[in-house]
Amino acid sequence: MTTIAGRQQAALSPGEFVVPADVVSGIGNGDTNSGAKRLYAMMDNIRGGRTGQTAQPQRINPRLPV
């Protein structure tokens, strides 16, 4: 568990992060919605290149033998 701006609790997994609103707005040239769309497009491009799909992969069962 972590906190956002020291005030609001947020449950993040290792490797996850929160992008501050001013950064999202900056990515969208001052428009938060535009910045969010660009970030989602970036995630789709990365997932598509890695897995061939834009959807987040299914969770892996940690109890499966290796």
mmCIF file of C-alpha atoms in Angstrom:
data_model
loop_
_atom_site.group_PDB
_atom_site.id
_atom_site.type_symbol
_atom_site.label_atom_id
_atom_site.label_comp_id
_atom_site.label_asym_id
_atom_site.label_seq_id
_atom_site.Cartn_x
_atom_site.Cartn_y
_atom_site.Cartn_z
ATOM 1 C CA MET A 1 0.000 0.000 0.000
ATOM 2 C CA THR A 2 1.236 3.476 -0.830
ATOM 3 C CA THR A 3 -0.192 6.971 -0.689
ATOM 4 C CA ILE A 4 -0.816 9.570 -3.361
ATOM 5 C CA ALA A 5 0.482 13.001 -2.337
ATOM 6 C CA GLY A 6 0.698 11.636 1.207
ATOM 7 C CA ARG A 7 -3.090 11.825 1.547
ATOM 8 C CA GLN A 8 -4.902 9.107 -0.388
ATOM 9 C CA GLN A 9 -4.123 5.397 -0.136
ATOM 10 C CA ALA A 10 -3.474 3.461 -3.325
ATOM 11 C CA ALA A 11 -2.852 -0.265 -3.772
ATOM 12 C CA LEU A 12 -0.098 -0.728 -6.354
ATOM 13 C CA SER A 13 1.689 -3.905 -7.336
ATOM 14 C CA PRO A 14 5.468 -3.912 -7.691
ATOM 15 C CA GLY A 15 6.347 -2.196 -10.962
ATOM 16 C CA GLU A 16 3.103 -0.207 -11.139
ATOM 17 C CA PHE A 17 3.097 3.546 -10.786
ATOM 18 C CA VAL A 18 0.809 6.583 -10.815
ATOM 19 C CA VAL A 19 1.362 9.264 -13.448
ATOM 20 C CA PRO A 20 0.670 12.696 -11.924
ATOM 21 C CA ALA A 21 -2.122 14.693 -13.588
ATOM 22 C CA ASP A 22 0.207 17.531 -14.587
ATOM 23 C CA VAL A 23 2.407 15.040 -16.458
ATOM 24 C CA VAL A 24 -0.616 13.502 -18.235
ATOM 25 C CA SER A 25 -1.750 17.004 -19.176
ATOM 26 C CA GLY A 26 1.738 17.835 -20.427
ATOM 27 C CA ILE A 27 1.757 14.733 -22.629
ATOM 28 C CA GLY A 28 -1.509 16.018 -24.112
ATOM 29 C CA ASN A 29 -0.138 19.536 -24.693
ATOM 30 C CA GLY A 30 -2.195 20.911 -21.814
ATOM 31 C CA ASP A 31 -5.221 18.622 -22.253
ATOM 32 C CA THR A 32 -5.560 15.800 -19.710
ATOM 33 C CA ASN A 33 -7.927 13.719 -21.861
ATOM 34 C CA SER A 34 -5.601 13.973 -24.844
ATOM 35 C CA GLY A 35 -2.636 12.986 -22.667
ATOM 36 C CA ALA A 36 -4.527 9.969 -21.303
ATOM 37 C CA LYS A 37 -5.400 8.851 -24.845
ATOM 38 C CA ARG A 38 -1.733 9.071 -25.825
ATOM 39 C CA LEU A 39 -0.697 7.023 -22.774
ATOM 40 C CA TYR A 40 -3.304 4.344 -23.542
ATOM 41 C CA ALA A 41 -2.101 4.265 -27.164
ATOM 42 C CA MET A 42 1.465 3.834 -25.900
ATOM 43 C CA MET A 43 0.396 0.904 -23.689
ATOM 44 C CA ASP A 44 -1.426 -0.691 -26.637
ATOM 45 C CA ASN A 45 1.674 -0.312 -28.836
ATOM 46 C CA ILE A 46 3.933 -1.885 -26.213
ATOM 47 C CA ARG A 47 1.570 -4.774 -25.483
ATOM 48 C CA GLY A 48 0.921 -5.313 -29.187
ATOM 49 C CA GLY A 49 4.619 -5.466 -29.948
ATOM 50 C CA ARG A 50 5.333 -7.804 -27.063
ATOM 51 C CA THR A 51 2.335 -10.159 -27.177
ATOM 52 C CA GLY A 52 0.504 -9.389 -30.431
ATOM 53 C CA GLN A 53 -2.543 -8.248 -28.435
ATOM 54 C CA THR A 54 -3.490 -4.897 -26.913
ATOM 55 C CA ALA A 55 -5.347 -6.415 -23.952
ATOM 56 C CA GLN A 56 -3.521 -6.973 -20.684
ATOM 57 C CA PRO A 57 -2.427 -10.624 -20.468
ATOM 58 C CA GLN A 58 -4.176 -13.011 -18.090
ATOM 59 C CA ARG A 59 -2.693 -13.358 -14.627
ATOM 60 C CA ILE A 60 -0.224 -16.226 -14.350
ATOM 61 C CA ASN A 61 -0.941 -18.884 -11.714
ATOM 62 C CA PRO A 62 2.039 -18.641 -9.334
ATOM 63 C CA ARG A 63 1.514 -22.250 -8.238
ATOM 64 C CA LEU A 64 2.221 -23.752 -11.663
ATOM 65 C CA PRO A 65 5.403 -25.840 -11.821
ATOM 66 C CA VAL A 66 8.336 -24.271 -13.641
#
